[in-house]
PDB file of C-alpha atoms in Angstrom:
ATOM      1  CA  ALA A   1       0.000   0.000   0.000  1.00  0.00           C
ATOM      2  CA  LEU A   2       1.098   3.566  -0.610  1.00  0.00           C
ATOM      3  CA  ARG A   3      -0.097   6.519   1.460  1.00  0.00           C
ATOM      4  CA  TRP A   4       0.756  10.189   0.941  1.00  0.00           C
ATOM      5  CA  THR A   5       0.252  12.825   3.638  1.00  0.00           C
ATOM      6  CA  ARG A   6       0.782  16.510   2.873  1.00  0.00           C
ATOM      7  CA  VAL A   7       1.868  18.666   5.791  1.00  0.00           C
ATOM      8  CA  PRO A   8       2.854  22.381   6.063  1.00  0.00           C
ATOM      9  CA  SER A   9       6.076  23.924   4.714  1.00  0.00           C
ATOM     10  CA  CYS A  10       5.917  22.008   1.438  1.00  0.00           C
ATOM     11  CA  VAL A  11       6.959  18.767   3.106  1.00  0.00           C
ATOM     12  CA  CYS A  12       5.476  15.506   1.938  1.00  0.00           C
ATOM     13  CA  VAL A  13       5.752  12.469   4.202  1.00  0.00           C
ATOM     14  CA  CYS A  14       5.329   9.124   2.516  1.00  0.00           C
ATOM     15  CA  PRO A  15       5.233   5.869   4.511  1.00  0.00           C
ATOM     16  CA  LEU A  16       6.027   2.992   2.141  1.00  0.00           C
ATOM     17  CA  TYR A  17       4.863  -0.475   3.166  1.00  0.00           C
ATOM     18  CA  LEU A  18       6.645  -3.007   0.984  1.00  0.00           C
ATOM     19  CA  GLN A  19       5.196  -6.498   0.641  1.00  0.00           C
ATOM     20  CA  PRO A  20       5.881  -9.362   1.014  1.00  0.00           C
ATOM     21  CA  TYR A  21       8.737  -8.449   3.360  1.00  0.00           C
ATOM     22  CA  ALA A  22       6.652  -6.434   5.848  1.00  0.00           C
ATOM     23  CA  LEU A  23       9.253  -3.660   5.734  1.00  0.00           C
ATOM     24  CA  CYS A  24       8.350  -0.064   6.369  1.00  0.00           C
ATOM     25  CA  TYR A  25      10.332   2.870   4.980  1.00  0.00           C
ATOM     26  CA  ARG A  26       9.510   6.434   5.928  1.00  0.00           C
ATOM     27  CA  VAL A  27      10.674   8.902   3.302  1.00  0.00           C
ATOM     28  CA  ARG A  28      10.593  12.638   3.863  1.00  0.00           C
ATOM     29  CA  LEU A  29      10.525  14.589   0.612  1.00  0.00           C
ATOM     30  CA  ARG A  30      10.864  18.352   0.235  1.00  0.00           C
ATOM     31  CA  PHE A  31       9.436  19.887  -2.914  1.00  0.00           C
ATOM     32  CA  THR A  32      10.407  23.143  -4.610  1.00  0.00           C
ATOM     33  CA  VAL A  33       8.138  24.839  -7.116  1.00  0.00           C
ATOM     34  CA  THR A  34       9.752  26.609 -10.079  1.00  0.00           C
ATOM     35  CA  PRO A  35       8.122  29.364 -12.152  1.00  0.00           C
ATOM     36  CA  LEU A  36       7.804  26.821 -14.950  1.00  0.00           C
ATOM     37  CA  GLY A  37       5.259  24.755 -13.025  1.00  0.00           C
ATOM     38  CA  THR A  38       5.567  21.267 -11.589  1.00  0.00           C
ATOM     39  CA  SER A  39       9.183  20.409 -10.859  1.00  0.00           C
ATOM     40  CA  GLY A  40      10.954  17.458 -12.378  1.00  0.00           C
ATOM     41  CA  PHE A  41      11.335  16.181  -8.824  1.00  0.00           C
ATOM     42  CA  SER A  42       7.618  15.723  -8.215  1.00  0.00           C
ATOM     43  CA  GLN A  43       7.156  14.255 -11.692  1.00  0.00           C
ATOM     44  CA  CYS A  44       9.797  11.648 -10.986  1.00  0.00           C
ATOM     45  CA  VAL A  45       8.250  10.734  -7.648  1.00  0.00           C
ATOM     46  CA  CYS A  46       4.841  10.304  -9.281  1.00  0.00           C
ATOM     47  CA  LYS A  47       6.398   7.888 -11.760  1.00  0.00           C
ATOM     48  CA  ALA A  48       8.012   6.016  -8.901  1.00  0.00           C
ATOM     49  CA  ALA A  49       4.639   5.694  -7.171  1.00  0.00           C
ATOM     50  CA  LEU A  50       3.235   3.963 -10.247  1.00  0.00           C
ATOM     51  CA  LEU A  51       6.129   1.537 -10.218  1.00  0.00           C
ATOM     52  CA  MET A  52       5.486   0.798  -6.545  1.00  0.00           C
ATOM     53  CA  VAL A  53       1.917  -0.197  -7.260  1.00  0.00           C
ATOM     54  CA  LYS A  54       2.818  -2.437 -10.165  1.00  0.00           C
ATOM     55  CA  PHE A  55       6.112  -3.846  -8.934  1.00  0.00           C
ATOM     56  CA  PRO A  56       6.217  -4.001  -5.115  1.00  0.00           C
ATOM     57  CA  PHE A  57       9.389  -6.118  -5.156  1.00  0.00           C
ATOM     58  CA  TYR A  58      11.313  -3.225  -6.717  1.00  0.00           C
ATOM     59  CA  SER A  59       9.551  -0.291  -5.106  1.00  0.00           C
ATOM     60  CA  SER A  60      12.485   0.948  -3.020  1.00  0.00           C
ATOM     61  CA  GLY A  61      14.764   0.815  -6.053  1.00  0.00           C
ATOM     62  CA  ALA A  62      12.216   2.721  -8.108  1.00  0.00           C
ATOM     63  CA  LEU A  63      12.066   5.462  -5.498  1.00  0.00           C
ATOM     64  CA  LEU A  64      15.856   5.737  -5.350  1.00  0.00           C
ATOM     65  CA  LEU A  65      16.040   5.899  -9.134  1.00  0.00           C
ATOM     66  CA  ALA A  66      13.422   8.645  -9.192  1.00  0.00           C
ATOM     67  CA  LEU A  67      15.205  10.625  -6.507  1.00  0.00           C
ATOM     68  CA  SER A  68      18.591  10.363  -8.223  1.00  0.00           C
ATOM     69  CA  SER A  69      17.032  11.517 -11.491  1.00  0.00           C
ATOM     70  CA  ALA A  70      15.314  14.420  -9.769  1.00  0.00           C
ATOM     71  CA  LEU A  71      18.541  15.586  -8.157  1.00  0.00           C
ATOM     72  CA  ARG A  72      20.483  15.900 -11.419  1.00  0.00           C
ATOM     73  CA  PRO A  73      21.897  19.407 -11.801  1.00  0.00           C
ATOM     74  CA  SER A  74      20.157  19.936 -15.171  1.00  0.00           C
ATOM     75  CA  HIS A  75      16.807  20.036 -13.309  1.00  0.00           C
ATOM     76  CA  ALA A  76      17.915  22.756 -10.934  1.00  0.00           C
ATOM     77  CA  ILE A  77      17.670  26.000 -12.899  1.00  0.00           C
ATOM     78  CA  PRO A  78      17.571  28.808 -10.314  1.00  0.00           C
ATOM     79  CA  PRO A  79      14.646  31.250  -9.991  1.00  0.00           C
ATOM     80  CA  HIS A  80      15.015  34.248 -12.304  1.00  0.00           C
ATOM     81  CA  ASP A  81      15.320  36.705  -9.408  1.00  0.00           C
ATOM     82  CA  GLU A  82      18.438  34.940  -8.084  1.00  0.00           C
ATOM     83  CA  VAL A  83      20.496  36.556 -10.794  1.00  0.00           C
ATOM     84  CA  ALA A  84      23.992  35.559  -9.685  1.00  0.00           C
ATOM     85  CA  ARG A  85      22.910  31.922  -9.424  1.00  0.00           C
ATOM     86  CA  VAL A  86      21.398  32.077 -12.897  1.00  0.00           C
ATOM     87  CA  ALA A  87      24.677  33.418 -14.278  1.00  0.00           C
ATOM     88  CA  ARG A  88      26.643  30.602 -12.654  1.00  0.00           C
ATOM     89  CA  PHE A  89      24.104  28.061 -13.904  1.00  0.00           C
ATOM     90  CA  VAL A  90      24.368  29.248 -17.512  1.00  0.00           C
ATOM     91  CA  ALA A  91      28.171  29.344 -17.341  1.00  0.00           C
ATOM     92  CA  ASN A  92      28.258  25.766 -16.118  1.00  0.00           C
ATOM     93  CA  GLN A  93      25.644  24.369 -18.498  1.00  0.00           C
ATOM     94  CA  CYS A  94      27.149  25.796 -21.700  1.00  0.00           C
ATOM     95  CA  ASP A  95      30.258  24.321 -23.292  1.00  0.00           C
ATOM     96  CA  TRP A  96      30.906  26.990 -25.913  1.00  0.00           C
ATOM     97  CA  ALA A  97      30.717  30.764 -26.099  1.00  0.00           C
ATOM     98  CA  SER A  98      30.808  33.716 -28.467  1.00  0.00           C
ATOM     99  CA  VAL A  99      33.857  35.883 -27.837  1.00  0.00           C
ATOM    100  CA  ALA A 100      33.989  39.449 -29.126  1.00  0.00           C
ATOM    101  CA  THR A 101      37.338  41.205 -29.537  1.00  0.00           C
ATOM    102  CA  ILE A 102      38.504  44.457 -31.121  1.00  0.00           C
ATOM    103  CA  SER A 103      39.884  43.400 -34.478  1.00  0.00           C
ATOM    104  CA  THR A 104      43.497  44.062 -35.441  1.00  0.00           C
ATOM    105  CA  HIS A 105      42.979  42.837 -38.993  1.00  0.00           C
ATOM    106  CA  GLU A 106      42.076  44.763 -42.112  1.00  0.00           C
ATOM    107  CA  PRO A 107      39.543  45.596 -43.430  1.00  0.00           C
ATOM    108  CA  VAL A 108      37.763  45.584 -40.032  1.00  0.00           C
ATOM    109  CA  LYS A 109      40.627  46.862 -37.895  1.00  0.00           C
ATOM    110  CA  GLY A 110      39.316  48.622 -34.781  1.00  0.00           C
ATOM    111  CA  GLN A 111      35.826  47.140 -35.131  1.00  0.00           C
ATOM    112  CA  PRO A 112      34.101  44.486 -32.981  1.00  0.00           C
ATOM    113  CA  PHE A 113      34.806  40.953 -34.162  1.00  0.00           C
ATOM    114  CA  SER A 114      32.923  37.925 -32.793  1.00  0.00           C
ATOM    115  CA  ASN A 115      34.089  34.330 -32.877  1.00  0.00           C
ATOM    116  CA  THR A 116      33.143  30.977 -31.338  1.00  0.00           C
ATOM    117  CA  PHE A 117      35.234  29.080 -28.790  1.00  0.00           C
ATOM    118  CA  SER A 118      34.835  25.983 -26.666  1.00  0.00           C
ATOM    119  CA  VAL A 119      34.764  26.813 -22.958  1.00  0.00           C
ATOM    120  CA  SER A 120      34.426  25.069 -19.620  1.00  0.00           C
ATOM    121  CA  ASP A 121      34.269  26.163 -16.000  1.00  0.00           C
ATOM    122  CA  GLY A 122      34.481  22.538 -14.851  1.00  0.00           C
ATOM    123  CA  PRO A 123      32.214  19.483 -14.902  1.00  0.00           C
ATOM    124  CA  VAL A 124      28.460  19.966 -15.145  1.00  0.00           C
ATOM    125  CA  GLY A 125      27.213  20.329 -11.592  1.00  0.00           C
ATOM    126  CA  GLY A 126      30.671  21.128 -10.244  1.00  0.00           C
ATOM    127  CA  GLY A 127      32.017  24.162 -12.059  1.00  0.00           C
ATOM    128  CA  GLY A 128      33.933  26.962 -10.388  1.00  0.00           C
ATOM    129  CA  GLY A 129      32.525  29.801 -12.490  1.00  0.00           C
ATOM    130  CA  VAL A 130      35.703  30.737 -14.393  1.00  0.00           C
ATOM    131  CA  PRO A 131      35.294  30.212 -18.166  1.00  0.00           C
ATOM    132  CA  TYR A 132      38.491  28.550 -19.367  1.00  0.00           C
ATOM    133  CA  LEU A 133      39.608  28.364 -22.998  1.00  0.00           C
ATOM    134  CA  TYR A 134      42.182  26.366 -24.988  1.00  0.00           C
ATOM    135  CA  LEU A 135      43.688  28.726 -27.545  1.00  0.00           C
ATOM    136  CA  THR A 136      46.265  28.822 -30.310  1.00  0.00           C
ATOM    137  CA  ARG A 137      48.201  31.930 -31.313  1.00  0.00           C
ATOM    138  CA  MET A 138      47.479  31.000 -34.916  1.00  0.00           C
ATOM    139  CA  GLU A 139      43.795  31.912 -34.421  1.00  0.00           C
ATOM    140  CA  ILE A 140      42.619  35.298 -35.701  1.00  0.00           C
ATOM    141  CA  SER A 141      40.783  36.372 -32.523  1.00  0.00           C
ATOM    142  CA  VAL A 142      43.680  35.283 -30.323  1.00  0.00           C
ATOM    143  CA  GLN A 143      45.906  37.590 -32.349  1.00  0.00           C
ATOM    144  CA  ASP A 144      43.487  40.387 -31.463  1.00  0.00           C
ATOM    145  CA  LEU A 145      43.781  39.469 -27.780  1.00  0.00           C
ATOM    146  CA  GLN A 146      47.566  39.656 -27.925  1.00  0.00           C
ATOM    147  CA  VAL A 147      47.234  43.326 -28.859  1.00  0.00           C
ATOM    148  CA  ASN A 148      44.224  44.094 -26.639  1.00  0.00           C
ATOM    149  CA  PRO A 149      43.081  41.428 -24.146  1.00  0.00           C
ATOM    150  CA  GLN A 150      39.775  43.211 -23.484  1.00  0.00           C
ATOM    151  CA  ALA A 151      36.836  41.084 -24.616  1.00  0.00           C
ATOM    152  CA  SER A 152      33.281  40.071 -23.937  1.00  0.00           C
ATOM    153  CA  LEU A 153      32.125  36.475 -23.744  1.00  0.00           C
ATOM    154  CA  SER A 154      28.477  35.460 -24.061  1.00  0.00           C
ATOM    155  CA  MET A 155      26.604  32.222 -23.419  1.00  0.00           C
ATOM    156  CA  SER A 156      22.933  31.289 -23.645  1.00  0.00           C
ATOM    157  CA  LEU A 157      20.736  28.396 -22.563  1.00  0.00           C
ATOM    158  CA  ALA A 158      19.690  28.311 -26.226  1.00  0.00           C
ATOM    159  CA  GLN A 159      22.933  26.335 -26.592  1.00  0.00           C
ATOM    160  CA  THR A 160      21.336  23.586 -24.495  1.00  0.00           C
ATOM    161  CA  ASP A 161      17.962  21.899 -24.989  1.00  0.00           C
ATOM    162  CA  PHE A 162      16.342  23.980 -22.224  1.00  0.00           C
ATOM    163  CA  CYS A 163      14.866  26.813 -24.315  1.00  0.00           C
ATOM    164  CA  LYS A 164      13.672  24.527 -27.090  1.00  0.00           C
ATOM    165  CA  LYS A 165      11.864  22.286 -24.613  1.00  0.00           C
ATOM    166  CA  GLN A 166      10.182  25.302 -23.018  1.00  0.00           C
ATOM    167  CA  GLY A 167       9.264  26.803 -26.396  1.00  0.00           C
ATOM    168  CA  TYR A 168      11.444  29.888 -25.870  1.00  0.00           C
ATOM    169  CA  ASP A 169      12.997  31.706 -28.805  1.00  0.00           C
ATOM    170  CA  PRO A 170      16.771  32.217 -28.344  1.00  0.00           C
ATOM    171  CA  GLN A 171      16.194  35.984 -28.205  1.00  0.00           C
ATOM    172  CA  SER A 172      13.454  35.724 -25.583  1.00  0.00           C
ATOM    173  CA  PRO A 173      14.403  37.080 -22.147  1.00  0.00           C
ATOM    174  CA  LEU A 174      13.126  33.791 -20.717  1.00  0.00           C
ATOM    175  CA  CYS A 175      15.908  31.971 -22.563  1.00  0.00           C
ATOM    176  CA  ALA A 176      18.563  33.031 -20.072  1.00  0.00           C
ATOM    177  CA  HIS A 177      21.802  34.405 -21.432  1.00  0.00           C
ATOM    178  CA  VAL A 178      24.877  35.901 -19.842  1.00  0.00           C
ATOM    179  CA  ILE A 179      27.535  38.321 -21.067  1.00  0.00           C
ATOM    180  CA  PHE A 180      30.881  38.535 -19.279  1.00  0.00           C
ATOM    181  CA  SER A 181      33.007  41.663 -19.636  1.00  0.00           C
ATOM    182  CA  GLY A 182      36.711  41.658 -18.880  1.00  0.00           C
ATOM    183  CA  SER A 183      39.900  40.349 -20.415  1.00  0.00           C
ATOM    184  CA  ILE A 184      41.124  36.987 -21.651  1.00  0.00           C
ATOM    185  CA  LEU A 185      44.439  36.094 -20.066  1.00  0.00           C
ATOM    186  CA  GLU A 186      46.826  33.175 -20.369  1.00  0.00           C
ATOM    187  CA  VAL A 187      47.102  30.987 -17.268  1.00  0.00           C
ATOM    188  CA  ASN A 188      50.111  28.980 -16.133  1.00  0.00           C
ATOM    189  CA  GLY A 189      51.221  26.639 -13.383  1.00  0.00           C
ATOM    190  CA  THR A 190      48.555  25.263 -11.074  1.00  0.00           C
ATOM    191  CA  GLU A 191      45.733  27.199 -12.720  1.00  0.00           C
ATOM    192  CA  ALA A 192      46.732  25.818 -16.121  1.00  0.00           C
ATOM    193  CA  GLU A 193      46.255  22.331 -14.688  1.00  0.00           C
ATOM    194  CA  VAL A 194      42.811  23.352 -13.420  1.00  0.00           C
ATOM    195  CA  ALA A 195      41.953  24.700 -16.877  1.00  0.00           C
ATOM    196  CA  LYS A 196      43.233  21.557 -18.569  1.00  0.00           C
ATOM    197  CA  LYS A 197      41.112  19.308 -16.380  1.00  0.00           C
ATOM    198  CA  ALA A 198      38.030  21.478 -16.896  1.00  0.00           C
ATOM    199  CA  LEU A 199      38.404  21.692 -20.675  1.00  0.00           C
ATOM    200  CA  PHE A 200      39.591  18.189 -21.523  1.00  0.00           C
ATOM    201  CA  GLY A 201      36.889  16.730 -19.292  1.00  0.00           C
ATOM    202  CA  ARG A 202      34.131  18.304 -21.411  1.00  0.00           C
ATOM    203  CA  HIS A 203      35.992  18.514 -24.735  1.00  0.00           C
ATOM    204  CA  PRO A 204      38.011  15.271 -24.950  1.00  0.00           C
ATOM    205  CA  GLU A 205      38.782  15.882 -28.630  1.00  0.00           C
ATOM    206  CA  MET A 206      41.144  18.656 -27.534  1.00  0.00           C
ATOM    207  CA  ILE A 207      43.616  16.058 -26.296  1.00  0.00           C
ATOM    208  CA  ASP A 208      44.383  15.072 -29.902  1.00  0.00           C
ATOM    209  CA  TRP A 209      44.601  18.549 -31.429  1.00  0.00           C
ATOM    210  CA  PRO A 210      47.909  19.175 -33.295  1.00  0.00           C
ATOM    211  CA  ALA A 211      50.753  19.682 -30.846  1.00  0.00           C
ATOM    212  CA  ASP A 212      52.575  22.096 -33.192  1.00  0.00           C
ATOM    213  CA  HIS A 213      49.814  24.740 -33.023  1.00  0.00           C
ATOM    214  CA  ASP A 214      51.236  26.537 -29.984  1.00  0.00           C
ATOM    215  CA  TRP A 215      48.273  25.841 -27.702  1.00  0.00           C
ATOM    216  CA  PHE A 216      47.887  27.478 -24.321  1.00  0.00           C
ATOM    217  CA  PHE A 217      45.241  27.715 -21.608  1.00  0.00           C
ATOM    218  CA  ALA A 218      43.455  30.965 -20.864  1.00  0.00           C
ATOM    219  CA  LYS A 219      40.615  32.294 -18.758  1.00  0.00           C
ATOM    220  CA  MET A 220      38.007  35.011 -18.912  1.00  0.00           C
ATOM    221  CA  ASN A 221      39.088  37.458 -16.215  1.00  0.00           C
ATOM    222  CA  ILE A 222      35.624  38.732 -15.281  1.00  0.00           C
ATOM    223  CA  THR A 223      35.114  42.379 -14.322  1.00  0.00           C
ATOM    224  CA  GLN A 224      31.338  42.576 -14.883  1.00  0.00           C
ATOM    225  CA  VAL A 225      28.473  40.165 -15.489  1.00  0.00           C
ATOM    226  CA  TRP A 226      25.329  41.012 -17.464  1.00  0.00           C
ATOM    227  CA  VAL A 227      22.300  38.736 -17.186  1.00  0.00           C
ATOM    228  CA  LEU A 228      19.047  38.652 -19.124  1.00  0.00           C
ATOM    229  CA  ASP A 229      16.799  35.921 -17.739  1.00  0.00           C
ATOM    230  CA  TYR A 230      13.380  37.571 -17.437  1.00  0.00           C
ATOM    231  CA  PHE A 231      11.336  40.578 -18.518  1.00  0.00           C
ATOM    232  CA  GLY A 232      12.355  44.015 -17.278  1.00  0.00           C
ATOM    233  CA  GLY A 233      15.747  44.483 -18.869  1.00  0.00           C
ATOM    234  CA  VAL A 234      19.303  43.350 -18.314  1.00  0.00           C
ATOM    235  CA  LYS A 235      20.666  42.998 -14.773  1.00  0.00           C
ATOM    236  CA  THR A 236      24.261  43.295 -13.616  1.00  0.00           C
ATOM    237  CA  VAL A 237      26.158  41.147 -11.149  1.00  0.00           C
ATOM    238  CA  THR A 238      29.498  41.953  -9.548  1.00  0.00           C
ATOM    239  CA  PRO A 239      32.293  39.388  -9.840  1.00  0.00           C
ATOM    240  CA  GLU A 240      32.188  38.951  -6.055  1.00  0.00           C
ATOM    241  CA  ASP A 241      28.486  38.081  -6.037  1.00  0.00           C
ATOM    242  CA  TYR A 242      28.938  35.866  -9.081  1.00  0.00           C
ATOM    243  CA  PHE A 243      31.659  33.725  -7.536  1.00  0.00           C
ATOM    244  CA  ASN A 244      29.892  33.562  -4.169  1.00  0.00           C
ATOM    245  CA  ALA A 245      26.710  32.218  -5.766  1.00  0.00           C
ATOM    246  CA  THR A 246      25.779  28.539  -5.677  1.00  0.00           C
ATOM    247  CA  PRO A 247      24.257  27.482  -9.023  1.00  0.00           C
ATOM    248  CA  TYR A 248      22.877  24.191  -7.750  1.00  0.00           C
ATOM    249  CA  LYS A 249      21.119  23.544  -4.465  1.00  0.00           C
ATOM    250  CA  SER A 250      20.301  20.154  -3.010  1.00  0.00           C
ATOM    251  CA  LEU A 251      16.673  19.461  -2.181  1.00  0.00           C
ATOM    252  CA  PHE A 252      17.733  17.932   1.136  1.00  0.00           C
TER     253      PHE A 252
END
């Protein structure tokens, strides 16, 4: 039998009586409601409840599977008013970015020039917030950076399946995107090892890129963060608030 009891503070207590072993498990579940409606967490638990009715021998396993699925970082997009968390979330979810430099090449010398680069701030669900890049001095935008390291770097959840699933156009404010202002700087020593681990972990092809292309690791040195994740215009976040934010929060 399966009984659900709803109590205050959004806590749901579910005593599970599993036959034929006469075992009783008491599971305390805390729900969060996102602006998008029913959370993936509650959906997963509902599916688990169906499995419990049909397959009592595997009911505890079904619940654990549902809970582990619900706790995946991809389900934990922050509320739009927690702007710093949204920025960290986008930075961690996206694995490439548009980088704009001031061109040093004719016929567009002195004009903005945008290019695409693979980036990583670490593994999904465990990033540190710093966008790292793997660059070659042979690349046209990198040559711009050697003259003027100032740049902007932008990422959008349109690069993931989030906006498409929600029916959001990439230009919609609801399809969260972030623009970082600052400079792109080469990193060495211990930080280069951090960058290598972050990038090669999400872009394993990089390991086999030609060794004679003068590759080096770099980071976006963030001085300002711009976030558009809802109606009402762009919002700014200081680097301090950005790095202090926690993009993912456990339900427990």
